[in-house]
mmCIF file of C-alpha atoms in Angstrom:
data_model
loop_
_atom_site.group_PDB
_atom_site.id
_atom_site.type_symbol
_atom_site.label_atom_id
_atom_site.label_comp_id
_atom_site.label_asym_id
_atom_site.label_seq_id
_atom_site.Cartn_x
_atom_site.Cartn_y
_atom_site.Cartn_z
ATOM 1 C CA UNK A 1 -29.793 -5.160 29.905
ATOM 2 C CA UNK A 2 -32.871 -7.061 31.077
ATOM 3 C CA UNK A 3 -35.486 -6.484 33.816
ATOM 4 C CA UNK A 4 -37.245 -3.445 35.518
ATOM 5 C CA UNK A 5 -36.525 -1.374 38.201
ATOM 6 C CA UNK A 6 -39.644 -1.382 40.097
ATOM 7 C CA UNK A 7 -40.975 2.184 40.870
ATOM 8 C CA UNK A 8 -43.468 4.041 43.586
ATOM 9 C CA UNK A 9 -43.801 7.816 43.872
ATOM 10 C CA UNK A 10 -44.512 9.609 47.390
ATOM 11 C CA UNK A 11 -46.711 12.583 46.496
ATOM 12 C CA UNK A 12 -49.152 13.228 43.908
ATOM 13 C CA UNK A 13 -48.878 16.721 43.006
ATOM 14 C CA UNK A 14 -47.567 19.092 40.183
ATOM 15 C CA UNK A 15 -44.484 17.503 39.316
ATOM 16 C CA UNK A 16 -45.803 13.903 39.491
ATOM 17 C CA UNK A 17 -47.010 14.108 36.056
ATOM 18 C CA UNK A 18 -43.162 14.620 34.895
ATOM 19 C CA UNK A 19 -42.349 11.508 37.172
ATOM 20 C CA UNK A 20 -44.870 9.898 35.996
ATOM 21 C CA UNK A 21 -44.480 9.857 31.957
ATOM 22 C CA UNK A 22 -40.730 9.618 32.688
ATOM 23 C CA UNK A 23 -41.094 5.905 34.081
ATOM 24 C CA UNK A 24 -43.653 5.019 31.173
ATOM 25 C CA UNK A 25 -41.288 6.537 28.969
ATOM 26 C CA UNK A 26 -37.833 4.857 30.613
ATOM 27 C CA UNK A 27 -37.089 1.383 29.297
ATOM 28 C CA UNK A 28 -35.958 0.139 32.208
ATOM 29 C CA UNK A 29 -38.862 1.573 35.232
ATOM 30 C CA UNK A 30 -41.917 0.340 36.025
ATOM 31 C CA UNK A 31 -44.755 2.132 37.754
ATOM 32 C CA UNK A 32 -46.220 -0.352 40.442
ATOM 33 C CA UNK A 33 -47.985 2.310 43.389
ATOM 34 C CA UNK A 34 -48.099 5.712 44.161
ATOM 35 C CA UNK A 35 -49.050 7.243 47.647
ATOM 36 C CA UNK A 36 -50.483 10.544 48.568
ATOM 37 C CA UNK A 37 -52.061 11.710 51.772
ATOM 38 C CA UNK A 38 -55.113 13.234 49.911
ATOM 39 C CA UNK A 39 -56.363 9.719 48.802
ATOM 40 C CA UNK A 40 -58.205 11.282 45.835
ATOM 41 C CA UNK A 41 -55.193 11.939 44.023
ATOM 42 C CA UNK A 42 -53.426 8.345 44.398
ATOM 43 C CA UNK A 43 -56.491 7.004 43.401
ATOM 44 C CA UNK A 44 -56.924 9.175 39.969
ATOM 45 C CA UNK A 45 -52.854 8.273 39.212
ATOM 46 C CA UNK A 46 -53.573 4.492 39.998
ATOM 47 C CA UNK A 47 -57.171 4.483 37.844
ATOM 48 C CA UNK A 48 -55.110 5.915 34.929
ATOM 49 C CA UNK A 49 -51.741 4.236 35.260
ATOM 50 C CA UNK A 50 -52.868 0.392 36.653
ATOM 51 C CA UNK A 51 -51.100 0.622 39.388
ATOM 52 C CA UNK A 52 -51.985 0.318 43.066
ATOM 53 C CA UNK A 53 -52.510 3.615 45.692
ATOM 54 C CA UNK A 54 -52.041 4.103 49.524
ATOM 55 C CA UNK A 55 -52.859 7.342 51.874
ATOM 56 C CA UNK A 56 -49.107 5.383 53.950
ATOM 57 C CA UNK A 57 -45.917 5.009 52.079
ATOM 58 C CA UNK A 58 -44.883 2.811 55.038
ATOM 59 C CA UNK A 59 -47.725 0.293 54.186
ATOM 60 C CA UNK A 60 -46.951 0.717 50.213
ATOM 61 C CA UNK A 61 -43.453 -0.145 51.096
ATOM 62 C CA UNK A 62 -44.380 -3.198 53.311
ATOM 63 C CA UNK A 63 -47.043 -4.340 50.814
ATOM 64 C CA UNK A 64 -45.013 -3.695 47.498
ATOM 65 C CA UNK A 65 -42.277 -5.260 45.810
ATOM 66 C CA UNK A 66 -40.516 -1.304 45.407
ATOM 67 C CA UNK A 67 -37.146 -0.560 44.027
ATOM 68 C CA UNK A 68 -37.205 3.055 44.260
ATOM 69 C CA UNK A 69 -39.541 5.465 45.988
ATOM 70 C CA UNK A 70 -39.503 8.635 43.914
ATOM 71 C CA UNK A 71 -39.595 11.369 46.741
ATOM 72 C CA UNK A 72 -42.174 14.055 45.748
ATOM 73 C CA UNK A 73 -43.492 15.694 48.635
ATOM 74 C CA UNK A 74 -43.073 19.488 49.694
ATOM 75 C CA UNK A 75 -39.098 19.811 49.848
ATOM 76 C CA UNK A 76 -38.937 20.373 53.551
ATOM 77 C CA UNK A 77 -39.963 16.674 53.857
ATOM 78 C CA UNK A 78 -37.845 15.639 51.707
ATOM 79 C CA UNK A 79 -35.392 14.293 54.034
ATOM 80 C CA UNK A 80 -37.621 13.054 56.815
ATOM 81 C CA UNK A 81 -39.815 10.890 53.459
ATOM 82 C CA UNK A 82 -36.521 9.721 51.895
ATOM 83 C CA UNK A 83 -34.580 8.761 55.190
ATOM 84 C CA UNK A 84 -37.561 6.663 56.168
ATOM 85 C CA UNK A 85 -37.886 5.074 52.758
ATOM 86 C CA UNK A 86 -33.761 4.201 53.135
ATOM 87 C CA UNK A 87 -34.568 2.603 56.531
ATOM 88 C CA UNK A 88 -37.367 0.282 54.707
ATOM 89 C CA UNK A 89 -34.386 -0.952 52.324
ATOM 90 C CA UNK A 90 -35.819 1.155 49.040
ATOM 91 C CA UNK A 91 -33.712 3.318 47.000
ATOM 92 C CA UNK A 92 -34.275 6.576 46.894
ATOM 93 C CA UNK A 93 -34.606 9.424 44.290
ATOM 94 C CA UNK A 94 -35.689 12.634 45.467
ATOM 95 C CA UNK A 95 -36.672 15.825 43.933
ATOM 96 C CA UNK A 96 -35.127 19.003 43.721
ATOM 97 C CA UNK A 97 -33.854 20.293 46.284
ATOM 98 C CA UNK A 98 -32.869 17.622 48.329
ATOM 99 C CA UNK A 99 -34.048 19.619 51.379
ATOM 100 C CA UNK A 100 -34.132 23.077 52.112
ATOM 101 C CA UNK A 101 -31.385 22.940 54.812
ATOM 102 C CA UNK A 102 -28.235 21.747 55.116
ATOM 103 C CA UNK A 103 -28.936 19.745 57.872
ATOM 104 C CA UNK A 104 -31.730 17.731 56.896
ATOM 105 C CA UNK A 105 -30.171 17.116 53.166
ATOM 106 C CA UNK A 106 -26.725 15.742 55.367
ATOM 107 C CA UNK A 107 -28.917 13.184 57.291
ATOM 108 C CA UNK A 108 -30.809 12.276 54.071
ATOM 109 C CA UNK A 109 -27.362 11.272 52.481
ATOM 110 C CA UNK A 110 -25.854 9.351 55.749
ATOM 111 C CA UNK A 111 -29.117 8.187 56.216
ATOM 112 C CA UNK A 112 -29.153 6.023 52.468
ATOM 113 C CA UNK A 113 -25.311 5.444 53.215
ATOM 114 C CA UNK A 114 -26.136 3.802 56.499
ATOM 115 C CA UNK A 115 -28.823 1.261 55.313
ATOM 116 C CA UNK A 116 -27.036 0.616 51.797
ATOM 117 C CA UNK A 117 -29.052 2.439 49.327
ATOM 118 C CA UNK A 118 -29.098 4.467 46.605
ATOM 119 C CA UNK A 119 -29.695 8.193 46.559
ATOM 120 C CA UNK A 120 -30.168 9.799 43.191
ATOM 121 C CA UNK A 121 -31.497 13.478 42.457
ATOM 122 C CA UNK A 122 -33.169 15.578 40.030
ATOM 123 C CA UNK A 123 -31.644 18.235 38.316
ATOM 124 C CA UNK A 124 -33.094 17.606 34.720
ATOM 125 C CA UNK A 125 -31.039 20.735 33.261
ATOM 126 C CA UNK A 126 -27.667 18.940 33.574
ATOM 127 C CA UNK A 127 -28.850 16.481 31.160
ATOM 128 C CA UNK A 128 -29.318 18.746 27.756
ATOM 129 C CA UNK A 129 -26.662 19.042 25.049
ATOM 130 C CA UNK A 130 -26.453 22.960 24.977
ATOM 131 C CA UNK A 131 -25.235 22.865 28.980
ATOM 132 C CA UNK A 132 -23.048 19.655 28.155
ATOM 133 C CA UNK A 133 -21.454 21.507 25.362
ATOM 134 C CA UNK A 134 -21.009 24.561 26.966
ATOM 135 C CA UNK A 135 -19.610 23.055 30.262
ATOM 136 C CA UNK A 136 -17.181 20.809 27.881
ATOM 137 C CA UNK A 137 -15.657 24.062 25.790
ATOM 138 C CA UNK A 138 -15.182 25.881 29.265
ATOM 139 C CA UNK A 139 -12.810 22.636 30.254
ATOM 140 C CA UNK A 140 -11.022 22.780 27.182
ATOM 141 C CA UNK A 141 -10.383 26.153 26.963
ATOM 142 C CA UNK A 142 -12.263 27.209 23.902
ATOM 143 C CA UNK A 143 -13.532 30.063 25.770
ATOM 144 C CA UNK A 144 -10.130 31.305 26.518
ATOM 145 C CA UNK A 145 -9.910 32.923 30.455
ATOM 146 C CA UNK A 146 -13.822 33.146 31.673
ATOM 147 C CA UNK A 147 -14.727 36.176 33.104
ATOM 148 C CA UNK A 148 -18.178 36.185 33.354
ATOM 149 C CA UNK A 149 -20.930 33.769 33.786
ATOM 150 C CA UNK A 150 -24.334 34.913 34.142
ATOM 151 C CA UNK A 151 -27.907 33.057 34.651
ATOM 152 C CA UNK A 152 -31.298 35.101 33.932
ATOM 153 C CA UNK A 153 -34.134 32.873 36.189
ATOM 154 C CA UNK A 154 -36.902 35.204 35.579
ATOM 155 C CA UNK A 155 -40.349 33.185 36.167
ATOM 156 C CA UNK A 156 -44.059 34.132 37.220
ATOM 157 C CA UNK A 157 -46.062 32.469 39.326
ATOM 158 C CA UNK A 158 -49.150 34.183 40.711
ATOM 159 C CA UNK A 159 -50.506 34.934 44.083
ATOM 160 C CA UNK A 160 -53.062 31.769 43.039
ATOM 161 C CA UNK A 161 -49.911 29.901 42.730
ATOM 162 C CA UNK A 162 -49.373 30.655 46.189
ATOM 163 C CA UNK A 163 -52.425 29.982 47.822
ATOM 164 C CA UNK A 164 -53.212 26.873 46.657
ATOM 165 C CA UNK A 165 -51.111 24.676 49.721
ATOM 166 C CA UNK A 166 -50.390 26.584 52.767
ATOM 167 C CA UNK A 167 -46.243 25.125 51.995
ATOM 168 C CA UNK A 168 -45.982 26.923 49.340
ATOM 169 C CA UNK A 169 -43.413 30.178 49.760
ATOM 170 C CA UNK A 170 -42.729 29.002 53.286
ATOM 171 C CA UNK A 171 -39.196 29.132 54.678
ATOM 172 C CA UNK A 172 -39.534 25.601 56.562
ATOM 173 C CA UNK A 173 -41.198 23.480 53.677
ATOM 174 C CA UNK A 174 -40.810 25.566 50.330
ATOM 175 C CA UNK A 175 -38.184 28.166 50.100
ATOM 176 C CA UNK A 176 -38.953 31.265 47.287
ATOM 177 C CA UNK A 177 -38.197 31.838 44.086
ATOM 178 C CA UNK A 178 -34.294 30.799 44.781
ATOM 179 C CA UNK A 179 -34.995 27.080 46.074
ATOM 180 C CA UNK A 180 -38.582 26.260 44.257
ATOM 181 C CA UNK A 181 -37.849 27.794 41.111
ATOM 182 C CA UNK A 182 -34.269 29.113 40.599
ATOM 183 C CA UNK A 183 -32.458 25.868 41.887
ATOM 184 C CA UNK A 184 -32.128 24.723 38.633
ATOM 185 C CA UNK A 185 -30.464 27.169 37.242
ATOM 186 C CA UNK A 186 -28.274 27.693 40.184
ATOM 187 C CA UNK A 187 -27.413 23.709 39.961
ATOM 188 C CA UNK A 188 -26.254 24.114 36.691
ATOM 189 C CA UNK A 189 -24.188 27.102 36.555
ATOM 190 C CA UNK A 190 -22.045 25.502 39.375
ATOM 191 C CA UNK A 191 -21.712 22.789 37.559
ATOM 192 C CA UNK A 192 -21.023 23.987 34.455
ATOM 193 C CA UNK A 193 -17.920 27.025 35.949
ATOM 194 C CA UNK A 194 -16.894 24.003 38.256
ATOM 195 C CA UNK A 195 -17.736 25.708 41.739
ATOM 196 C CA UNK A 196 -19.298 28.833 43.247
ATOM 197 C CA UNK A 197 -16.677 30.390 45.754
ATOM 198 C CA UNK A 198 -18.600 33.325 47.210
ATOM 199 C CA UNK A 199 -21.949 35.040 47.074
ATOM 200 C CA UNK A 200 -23.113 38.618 47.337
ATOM 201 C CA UNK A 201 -27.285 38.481 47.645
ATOM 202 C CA UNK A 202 -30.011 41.130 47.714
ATOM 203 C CA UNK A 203 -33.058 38.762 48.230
ATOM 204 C CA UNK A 204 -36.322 40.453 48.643
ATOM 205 C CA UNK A 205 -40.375 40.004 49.194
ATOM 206 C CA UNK A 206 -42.117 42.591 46.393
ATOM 207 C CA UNK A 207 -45.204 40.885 44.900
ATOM 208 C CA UNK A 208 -46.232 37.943 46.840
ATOM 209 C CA UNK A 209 -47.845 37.517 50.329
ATOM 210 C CA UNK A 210 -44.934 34.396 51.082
ATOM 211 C CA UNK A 211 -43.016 34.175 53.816
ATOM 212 C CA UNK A 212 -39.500 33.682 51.549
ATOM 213 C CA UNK A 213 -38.467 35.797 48.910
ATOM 214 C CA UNK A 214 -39.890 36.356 45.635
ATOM 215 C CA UNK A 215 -36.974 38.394 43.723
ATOM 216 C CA UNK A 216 -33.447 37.937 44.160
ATOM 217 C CA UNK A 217 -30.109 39.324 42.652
ATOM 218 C CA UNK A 218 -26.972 37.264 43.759
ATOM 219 C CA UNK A 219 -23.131 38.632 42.837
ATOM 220 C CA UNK A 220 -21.185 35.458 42.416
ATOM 221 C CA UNK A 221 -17.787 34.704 42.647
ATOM 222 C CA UNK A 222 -16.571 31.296 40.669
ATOM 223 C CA UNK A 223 -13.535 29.453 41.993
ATOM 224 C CA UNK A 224 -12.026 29.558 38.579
ATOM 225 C CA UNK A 225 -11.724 33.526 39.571
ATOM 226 C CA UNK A 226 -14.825 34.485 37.022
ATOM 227 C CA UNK A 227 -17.690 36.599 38.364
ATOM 228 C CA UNK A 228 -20.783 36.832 37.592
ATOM 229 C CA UNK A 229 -24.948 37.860 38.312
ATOM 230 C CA UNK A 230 -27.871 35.240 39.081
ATOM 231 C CA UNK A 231 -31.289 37.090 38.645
ATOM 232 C CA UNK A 232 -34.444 34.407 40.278
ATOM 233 C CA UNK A 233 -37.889 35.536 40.427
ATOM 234 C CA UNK A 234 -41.495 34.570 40.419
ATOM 235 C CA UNK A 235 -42.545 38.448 39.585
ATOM 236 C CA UNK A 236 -41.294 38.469 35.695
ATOM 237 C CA UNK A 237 -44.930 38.506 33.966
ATOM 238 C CA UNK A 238 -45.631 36.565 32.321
ATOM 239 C CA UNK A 239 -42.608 34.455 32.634
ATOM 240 C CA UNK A 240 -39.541 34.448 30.604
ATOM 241 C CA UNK A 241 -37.304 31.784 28.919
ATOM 242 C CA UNK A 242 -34.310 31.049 31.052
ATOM 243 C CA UNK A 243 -31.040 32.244 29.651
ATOM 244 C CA UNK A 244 -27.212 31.401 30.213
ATOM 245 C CA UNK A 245 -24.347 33.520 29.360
ATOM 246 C CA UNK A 246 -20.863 32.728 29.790
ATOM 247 C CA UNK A 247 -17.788 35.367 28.154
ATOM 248 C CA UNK A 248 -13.966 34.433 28.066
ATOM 249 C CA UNK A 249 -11.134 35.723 26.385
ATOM 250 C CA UNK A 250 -11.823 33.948 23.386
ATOM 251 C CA UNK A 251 -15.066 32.941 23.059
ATOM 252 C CA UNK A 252 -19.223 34.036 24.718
ATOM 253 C CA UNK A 253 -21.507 31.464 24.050
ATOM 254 C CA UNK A 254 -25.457 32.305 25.206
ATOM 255 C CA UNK A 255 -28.167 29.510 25.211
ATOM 256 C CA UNK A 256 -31.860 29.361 26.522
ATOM 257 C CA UNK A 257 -34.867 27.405 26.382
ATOM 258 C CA UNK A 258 -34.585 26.630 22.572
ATOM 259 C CA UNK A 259 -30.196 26.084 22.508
ATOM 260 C CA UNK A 260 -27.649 28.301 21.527
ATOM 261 C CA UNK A 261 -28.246 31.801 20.650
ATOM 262 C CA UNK A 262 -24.231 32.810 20.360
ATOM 263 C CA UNK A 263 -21.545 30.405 19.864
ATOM 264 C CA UNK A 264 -18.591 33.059 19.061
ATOM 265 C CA UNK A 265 -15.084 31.327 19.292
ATOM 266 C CA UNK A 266 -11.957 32.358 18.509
ATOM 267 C CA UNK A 267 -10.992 29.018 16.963
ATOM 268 C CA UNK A 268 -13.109 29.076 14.107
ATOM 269 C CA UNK A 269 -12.043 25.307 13.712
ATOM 270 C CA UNK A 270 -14.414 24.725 16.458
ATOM 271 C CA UNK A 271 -18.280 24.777 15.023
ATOM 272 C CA UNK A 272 -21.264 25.383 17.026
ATOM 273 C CA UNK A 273 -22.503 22.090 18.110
ATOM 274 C CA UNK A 274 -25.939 20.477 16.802
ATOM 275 C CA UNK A 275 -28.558 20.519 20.064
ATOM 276 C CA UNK A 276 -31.206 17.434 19.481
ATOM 277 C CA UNK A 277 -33.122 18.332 22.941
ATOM 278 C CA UNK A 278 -34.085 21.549 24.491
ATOM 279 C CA UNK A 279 -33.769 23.189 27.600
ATOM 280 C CA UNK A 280 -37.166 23.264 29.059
ATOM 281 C CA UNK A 281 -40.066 25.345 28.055
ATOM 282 C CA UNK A 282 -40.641 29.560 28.613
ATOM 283 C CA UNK A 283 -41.354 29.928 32.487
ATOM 284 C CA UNK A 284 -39.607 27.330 33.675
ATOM 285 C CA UNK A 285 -42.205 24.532 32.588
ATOM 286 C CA UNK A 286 -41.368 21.572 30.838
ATOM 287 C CA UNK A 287 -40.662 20.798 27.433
ATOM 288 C CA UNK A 288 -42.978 18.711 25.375
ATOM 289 C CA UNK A 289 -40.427 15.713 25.164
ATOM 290 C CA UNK A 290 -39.900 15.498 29.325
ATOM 291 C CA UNK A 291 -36.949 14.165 28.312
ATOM 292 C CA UNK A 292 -34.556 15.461 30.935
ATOM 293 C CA UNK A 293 -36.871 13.504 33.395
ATOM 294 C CA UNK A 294 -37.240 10.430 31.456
ATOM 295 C CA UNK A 295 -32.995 10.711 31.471
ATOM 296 C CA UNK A 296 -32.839 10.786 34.958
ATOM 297 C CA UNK A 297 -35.286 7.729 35.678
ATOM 298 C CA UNK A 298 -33.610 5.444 33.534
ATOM 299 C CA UNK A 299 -30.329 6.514 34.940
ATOM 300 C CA UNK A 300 -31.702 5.674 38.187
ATOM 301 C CA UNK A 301 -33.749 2.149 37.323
ATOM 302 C CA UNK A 302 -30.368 1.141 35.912
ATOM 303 C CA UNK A 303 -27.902 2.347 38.666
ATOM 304 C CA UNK A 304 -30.186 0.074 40.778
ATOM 305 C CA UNK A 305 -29.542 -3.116 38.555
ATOM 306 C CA UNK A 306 -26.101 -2.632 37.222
ATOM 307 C CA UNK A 307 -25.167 -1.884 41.027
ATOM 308 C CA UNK A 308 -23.452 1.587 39.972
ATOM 309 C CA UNK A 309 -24.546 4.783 41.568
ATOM 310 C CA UNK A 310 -27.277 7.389 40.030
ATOM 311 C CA UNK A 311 -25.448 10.221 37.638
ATOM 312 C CA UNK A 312 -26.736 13.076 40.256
ATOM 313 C CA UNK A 313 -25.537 11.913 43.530
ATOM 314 C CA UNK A 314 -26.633 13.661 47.448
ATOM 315 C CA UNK A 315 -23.649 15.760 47.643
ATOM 316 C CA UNK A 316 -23.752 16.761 44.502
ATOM 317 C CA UNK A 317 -27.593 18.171 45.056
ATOM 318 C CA UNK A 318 -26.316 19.655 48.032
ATOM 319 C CA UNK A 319 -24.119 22.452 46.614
ATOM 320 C CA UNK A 320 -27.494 24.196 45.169
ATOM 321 C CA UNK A 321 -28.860 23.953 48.499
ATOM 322 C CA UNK A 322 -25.966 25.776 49.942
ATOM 323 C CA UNK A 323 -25.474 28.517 47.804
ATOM 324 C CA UNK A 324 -28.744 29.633 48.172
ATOM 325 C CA UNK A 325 -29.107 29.339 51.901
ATOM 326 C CA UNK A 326 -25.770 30.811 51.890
ATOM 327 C CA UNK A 327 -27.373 33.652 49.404
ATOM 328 C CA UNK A 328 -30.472 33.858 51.902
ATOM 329 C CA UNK A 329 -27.486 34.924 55.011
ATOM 330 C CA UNK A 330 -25.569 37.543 52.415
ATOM 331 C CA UNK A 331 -29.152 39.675 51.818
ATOM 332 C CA UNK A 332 -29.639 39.028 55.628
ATOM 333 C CA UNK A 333 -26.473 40.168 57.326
ATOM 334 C CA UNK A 334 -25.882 42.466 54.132
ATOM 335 C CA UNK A 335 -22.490 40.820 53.590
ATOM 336 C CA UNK A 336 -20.317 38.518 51.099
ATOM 337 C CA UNK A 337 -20.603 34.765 52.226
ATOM 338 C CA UNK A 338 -17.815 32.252 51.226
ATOM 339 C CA UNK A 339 -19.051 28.234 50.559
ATOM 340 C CA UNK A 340 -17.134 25.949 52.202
#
C-alpha cells in the first residue's frame, strides 16, 4: 500500500506521547500539527516533531491538509472535539472512553455517520496475543463451560495525580478509577466473554479528594451465563500489574502484564500459545514497545485509504462506557442493573 494518512492530535497532554511515537512508529501516519489550548505545549511537540502547532483545532483544520484528528482532550470533551472535527470533513479517532455518557458518545457516532467519516477508538488491550488467545479458546470451547471470569484493575495514582488539572476525578469531564483507569480492562473482558449482561457495583470515594470514585468492586453477570468480580482502583500502592482470570469446565487460563501465568487445558493437544508482545506495563503504564498504540494508528491511517472502517468502531467503545455508568447507578440505588 502506498501513501500516508495525514495526522493532527487535539490535546497535548499525558497520553500524547503514546499518540505521538505511535504515528512515527506506524508506516502508514504522518504527524503534520498538533493543537493544545496551553500554547506552550503544542509548541514543545511541534519544536521536537517538525510539525506545525495551533492554540484552535478549527484553524489547524482549515489551514492543514488533516486526515485524522486524534481526539485527546479530557474525555468529557470528547464528543463535543470529535463531532466538530466530523463536521470539518476529518476522520476521527478518539481516546478512551469515547465520552463519559451515553449521550454524548451516541451523538459523537451519528455525528461522524452524518458527515461521512470515520470513527475509530482506542482500546490498545484488545490488540495483544495473550487476550486474542484467550478470547479465541473461550469460542472454541477449550475452556469447556466458563464459569468465572475475573479482572484485578488495581492502580495508584496519588492525590498529586489529582491536583494537577482541576478535570481530573470529576464526574462531568473525567470519571474515577472505573472510566480513567479501569476502562481498559472493562473493554476487554466484554470482549473477550462476548457481553456483560448485568452488574452488581459497590463504588466508593476512600483516598482521594475527587468528586468520582476511587475504589470499586463490580459483581458481573456474562451473557454466556458466567459470573464473575471486576476490582478498579487508584488506591493499590504502589500500583499493581493488571491480571485476567477466566475458569471453565475444562480449562483456567490467567495472564497479566508479562502473558500467561496458567494455561491449564483439558486437551493437552492444545499447547500454551507463544506471546511476542505484552500487555502493558505494572500500574497501568505503557509498555516499552507502545505497540498496542502504534497497532491502532496504522489500523486507522489505513482504514482511511483502503476505505474500510477502523478495527475498534463507536459502538463498540460504547459498551465500556455503559457498563460502568451502569456500575456507577448499581452502587447508587444499591441494586443489580441489566445492559441493554
Amino acid at each position: 500500500m502506498e501513501g500516508k494518512a495525514k495526522f493532527a492530535l487535539i490535546g497535548c497532554g499525558r497520553i500524547s506521547v503514546n499518540h505521538l511515537d505511535a504515528i512515527e512508529n506506524a508506516p502508514h501516519a504522518e504527524l503534520v500539527a498538533v493543537c493544545d489550548i496551553v500554547e506552550e505545549k503544542a509548541k514543545a511537540i511541534a519544536d521536537k516533531y517538525g510539525c506545525s502547532y495551533y492554540t484552535d483545532f478549527e484553524k489547524m483544520i482549515a489551514s492543514e491538509e488533516i486526515d485524522v484528528c486524534s481526539i485527546l482532550t479530557p474525555s468529557g470533551y470528547h464528543a463535543e472535539h470529535g463531532c466538530r472535527v466530523a463536521q470539518l470533513g476529518v476522520n476521527v479517532l478518539c481516546e478512551k472512553p469515547i465520552d463519559v455518557t451515553r449521550e454524548k458518545a451516541e451523538k459523537l457516532i451519528e455525528c461522524c455517520k452524518a458527515n461521512n467519516v470515520k470513527l475509530g477508538c482506542i482500546f490498545q488491550r484488545r490488540t495483544y496475543d495473550a487476550a486474542i488467545k484467550t478470547k479465541e479458546a473461550i469460542e472454541k470451547g477449550w475452556l469447556g463451560k466458563v464459569t468465572l471470569a475475573d479482572a484485578y484493575l488495581k492502580y495508584y495514582r496519588d492525590a498529586d495525580y489529582y491536583a494537577a488539572d482541576e478535570w481530573r476525578g470529576t464526574l462531568a469531564l473525567d470519571g474515577g478509577a472505573l472510566m480513567n483507569q479501569s476502562v481498559h480492562g472493562i473493554d476487554m473482558i466484554n470482549w473477550i466473554m462476548g457481553g456483560i449482561e448485568s452488574v452488581s457495583a459497590d463504588c466508593r470515594t476512600f483516598a482521594w479528594d475527587i468528586e468520582a470514585e476511587d475504589t470499586a468492586v463490580i459483581r458481573v453477570r456474562y451473557k454466556n451465563g458466567a459470573m464473575g468480580v471486576i476490582e478498579g482502583t487508584t488506591t493499590a500502592y504502589s500500583g499493581l500489574e493488571t491480571l485476567f482470570a477466566f475458569h471453565g469446565t475444562k480449562g483456567s487460563i490467567i495472564f497479566g502484564d508479562k502473558g500467561f501465568y496458567m494455561w491449564d487445558l483439558m486437551d493437552k493437544s492444545v499447547p500454551e500459545p507463544e506471546i511476542t508482545n505484552s500487555m502493558g506495563g505494572v500500574n497501568c503504564q505503557y509498555n516499552e514497545t507502545n505497540f498496542g498504540h502504534i497497532y491502532l494508528v496504522e489500523d486507522m491511517a489505513t482504514a482511511v485509504l483502503e476505505g474500510r472502517q477502523p478495527m475498534i468502531s463507536g459502538e463498540e467503545a460504547l459498551k465500556a462506557v455503559d457498563i460502568i455508568n451502569a456500575a456507577c447507578k448499581s452502587s447508587d440505588e444499591n441494586r443489580e442493573i441489566k445492559l441493554d
